[in-house]
PDB file of C-alpha atoms in Angstrom:
ATOM      1  CA  MET I   1      29.331  64.560 133.525  1.00  0.00           C
ATOM      2  CA  GLU I   2      32.800  62.335 132.125  1.00  0.00           C
ATOM      3  CA  ILE I   3      32.008  58.613 133.121  1.00  0.00           C
ATOM      4  CA  ILE I   4      28.829  59.040 131.637  1.00  0.00           C
ATOM      5  CA  LEU I   5      30.333  59.869 128.734  1.00  0.00           C
ATOM      6  CA  SER I   6      33.066  57.073 128.796  1.00  0.00           C
ATOM      7  CA  ILE I   7      29.630  54.792 128.781  1.00  0.00           C
ATOM      8  CA  ALA I   8      28.255  56.165 126.077  1.00  0.00           C
ATOM      9  CA  ILE I   9      31.049  56.123 124.029  1.00  0.00           C
ATOM     10  CA  GLY I  10      31.488  52.347 124.154  1.00  0.00           C
ATOM     11  CA  VAL I  11      28.207  51.616 124.669  1.00  0.00           C
ATOM     12  CA  MET I  12      27.750  53.448 120.498  1.00  0.00           C
ATOM     13  CA  THR I  13      30.256  51.740 120.216  1.00  0.00           C
ATOM     14  CA  ALA I  14      30.376  47.634 121.010  1.00  0.00           C
ATOM     15  CA  CYS I  15      26.337  48.777 119.076  1.00  0.00           C
ATOM     16  CA  GLY I  16      28.669  49.830 116.137  1.00  0.00           C
ATOM     17  CA  VAL I  17      30.666  47.321 116.164  1.00  0.00           C
ATOM     18  CA  TRP I  18      27.860  44.927 116.136  1.00  0.00           C
ATOM     19  CA  LEU I  19      25.922  45.703 113.282  1.00  0.00           C
ATOM     20  CA  ILE I  20      29.270  46.146 111.251  1.00  0.00           C
ATOM     21  CA  LEU I  21      29.513  42.998 111.588  1.00  0.00           C
ATOM     22  CA  ARG I  22      25.496  42.029 110.495  1.00  0.00           C
ATOM     23  CA  PRO I  23      24.763  41.008 107.025  1.00  0.00           C
ATOM     24  CA  ARG I  24      22.557  43.458 106.113  1.00  0.00           C
ATOM     25  CA  THR I  25      23.586  46.349 104.542  1.00  0.00           C
ATOM     26  CA  TYR I  26      21.474  48.398 106.404  1.00  0.00           C
ATOM     27  CA  GLN I  27      23.295  47.801 109.473  1.00  0.00           C
ATOM     28  CA  VAL I  28      26.421  47.876 108.436  1.00  0.00           C
ATOM     29  CA  ILE I  29      25.627  51.681 107.415  1.00  0.00           C
ATOM     30  CA  ILE I  30      23.133  52.135 110.926  1.00  0.00           C
ATOM     31  CA  GLY I  31      26.741  50.806 112.294  1.00  0.00           C
ATOM     32  CA  LEU I  32      29.303  52.821 110.428  1.00  0.00           C
ATOM     33  CA  SER I  33      27.159  55.984 111.783  1.00  0.00           C
ATOM     34  CA  LEU I  34      27.284  54.285 115.669  1.00  0.00           C
ATOM     35  CA  LEU I  35      30.738  54.053 115.195  1.00  0.00           C
ATOM     36  CA  SER I  36      31.266  58.111 113.362  1.00  0.00           C
ATOM     37  CA  TYR I  37      28.835  59.591 116.604  1.00  0.00           C
ATOM     38  CA  ALA I  38      31.383  57.559 119.244  1.00  0.00           C
ATOM     39  CA  VAL I  39      33.692  59.254 117.715  1.00  0.00           C
ATOM     40  CA  ASN I  40      32.897  62.833 117.359  1.00  0.00           C
ATOM     41  CA  LEU I  41      31.615  61.917 120.901  1.00  0.00           C
ATOM     42  CA  PHE I  42      34.901  60.847 122.243  1.00  0.00           C
ATOM     43  CA  ILE I  43      36.687  64.241 120.006  1.00  0.00           C
ATOM     44  CA  PHE I  44      34.020  66.826 121.706  1.00  0.00           C
ATOM     45  CA  GLY I  45      34.429  64.768 124.891  1.00  0.00           C
ATOM     46  CA  VAL I  46      38.708  65.365 124.581  1.00  0.00           C
ATOM     47  CA  GLY I  47      37.652  69.158 123.852  1.00  0.00           C
ATOM     48  CA  GLY I  48      37.347  70.113 127.271  1.00  0.00           C
ATOM     49  CA  VAL I  49      34.295  72.276 127.750  1.00  0.00           C
ATOM     50  CA  LYS I  50      34.429  74.189 130.296  1.00  0.00           C
ATOM     51  CA  THR I  51      30.842  75.669 131.553  1.00  0.00           C
ATOM     52  CA  ASN I  52      29.942  79.209 133.584  1.00  0.00           C
ATOM     53  CA  VAL I  53      32.537  80.519 131.468  1.00  0.00           C
ATOM     54  CA  PRO I  54      32.338  83.470 129.162  1.00  0.00           C
ATOM     55  CA  PRO I  55      32.759  82.662 125.389  1.00  0.00           C
ATOM     56  CA  ILE I  56      33.942  85.902 124.741  1.00  0.00           C
ATOM     57  CA  LEU I  57      38.148  86.682 124.812  1.00  0.00           C
ATOM     58  CA  SER I  58      37.228  90.276 126.910  1.00  0.00           C
ATOM     59  CA  ASP I  59      40.209  91.895 128.844  1.00  0.00           C
ATOM     60  CA  ASP I  60      38.955  90.679 132.382  1.00  0.00           C
ATOM     61  CA  VAL I  61      38.685  87.072 131.402  1.00  0.00           C
ATOM     62  CA  ALA I  62      42.500  84.139 131.039  1.00  0.00           C
ATOM     63  CA  ILE I  63      43.092  82.477 128.054  1.00  0.00           C
ATOM     64  CA  SER I  64      43.332  79.892 129.898  1.00  0.00           C
ATOM     65  CA  THR I  65      39.848  79.937 131.159  1.00  0.00           C
ATOM     66  CA  LEU I  66      38.356  79.992 127.548  1.00  0.00           C
ATOM     67  CA  THR I  67      37.409  76.423 125.564  1.00  0.00           C
ATOM     68  CA  ASP I  68      38.955  75.463 123.211  1.00  0.00           C
ATOM     69  CA  PRO I  69      37.058  75.824 119.397  1.00  0.00           C
ATOM     70  CA  VAL I  70      38.636  73.365 117.695  1.00  0.00           C
ATOM     71  CA  PRO I  71      37.425  70.469 118.878  1.00  0.00           C
ATOM     72  CA  GLN I  72      33.864  71.257 118.434  1.00  0.00           C
ATOM     73  CA  ALA I  73      34.618  72.407 114.757  1.00  0.00           C
ATOM     74  CA  LEU I  74      36.394  69.642 113.998  1.00  0.00           C
ATOM     75  CA  VAL I  75      33.262  67.882 115.218  1.00  0.00           C
ATOM     76  CA  LEU I  76      30.731  69.736 113.865  1.00  0.00           C
ATOM     77  CA  THR I  77      32.779  69.413 110.067  1.00  0.00           C
ATOM     78  CA  ALA I  78      32.686  65.347 111.309  1.00  0.00           C
ATOM     79  CA  ILE I  79      28.843  65.636 111.482  1.00  0.00           C
ATOM     80  CA  VAL I  80      28.237  67.092 107.514  1.00  0.00           C
ATOM     81  CA  ILE I  81      30.853  64.907 106.006  1.00  0.00           C
ATOM     82  CA  GLY I  82      28.848  61.427 108.029  1.00  0.00           C
ATOM     83  CA  PHE I  83      25.279  63.625 106.606  1.00  0.00           C
ATOM     84  CA  ALA I  84      26.191  63.607 103.300  1.00  0.00           C
ATOM     85  CA  THR I  85      28.168  59.826 104.286  1.00  0.00           C
ATOM     86  CA  THR I  86      25.082  57.940 104.612  1.00  0.00           C
ATOM     87  CA  ALA I  87      23.107  59.655 102.096  1.00  0.00           C
ATOM     88  CA  LEU I  88      25.538  58.444  99.419  1.00  0.00           C
ATOM     89  CA  PHE I  89      25.540  54.670 101.090  1.00  0.00           C
ATOM     90  CA  LEU I  90      21.389  54.313 101.436  1.00  0.00           C
ATOM     91  CA  VAL I  91      21.391  55.584  97.580  1.00  0.00           C
ATOM     92  CA  VAL I  92      24.338  53.165  96.420  1.00  0.00           C
ATOM     93  CA  LEU I  93      21.735  49.908  98.832  1.00  0.00           C
ATOM     94  CA  LEU I  94      18.936  50.898  96.823  1.00  0.00           C
ATOM     95  CA  ALA I  95      20.282  51.291  93.188  1.00  0.00           C
ATOM     96  CA  SER I  96      22.579  47.811  94.874  1.00  0.00           C
ATOM     97  CA  ARG I  97      19.299  46.034  96.047  1.00  0.00           C
ATOM     98  CA  GLY I  98      17.828  46.921  92.780  1.00  0.00           C
ATOM     99  CA  LEU I  99      20.182  44.993  90.307  1.00  0.00           C
ATOM    100  CA  THR I 100      20.724  41.787  92.790  1.00  0.00           C
ATOM    101  CA  GLY I 101      17.752  41.507  94.480  1.00  0.00           C
ATOM    102  CA  THR I 102      19.067  40.789  98.114  1.00  0.00           C
ATOM    103  CA  ASP I 103      20.560  43.604 100.220  1.00  0.00           C
ATOM    104  CA  HIS I 104      23.368  41.485 102.272  1.00  0.00           C
ATOM    105  CA  VAL I 105      26.535  41.772 102.060  1.00  0.00           C
ATOM    106  CA  ASP I 106      28.274  38.912 100.567  1.00  0.00           C
ATOM    107  CA  GLY I 107      25.546  38.695  98.561  1.00  0.00           C
ATOM    108  CA  ARG I 108      23.892  35.300  99.111  1.00  0.00           C
ATOM    109  CA  ASP I 109      20.458  34.971 100.072  1.00  0.00           C
ATOM    110  CA  GLU I 110      19.307  32.794 102.814  1.00  0.00           C
ATOM    111  CA  ARG I 111      15.717  31.742 101.240  1.00  0.00           C
ATOM    112  CA  LYS I 112      17.943  30.935  98.442  1.00  0.00           C
TER     113      LYS I 112
END
């Protein structure tokens, strides 16, 4: 399980960095989203998710067998904030494209 998660995080990070280096604004936004998802998976994976353990603390369950809820809360918060910032980036992208007529990051247009 850890190997598959590591490969997924690596592929998402590589794709995100590649998209961030592209000249179009939309590709940069998608790259930032992929990087944030990779970081979320990393935090979730480091949190030590355990299976076949009851999530509720009772008298017959040792505290050391429970999963730490803090990484899960951090990832949930990061997903909500990431969604809001992606929506803001898309609005800025549309406004910038409307004002400049191009969606290049550096303002150049290959048609000219």
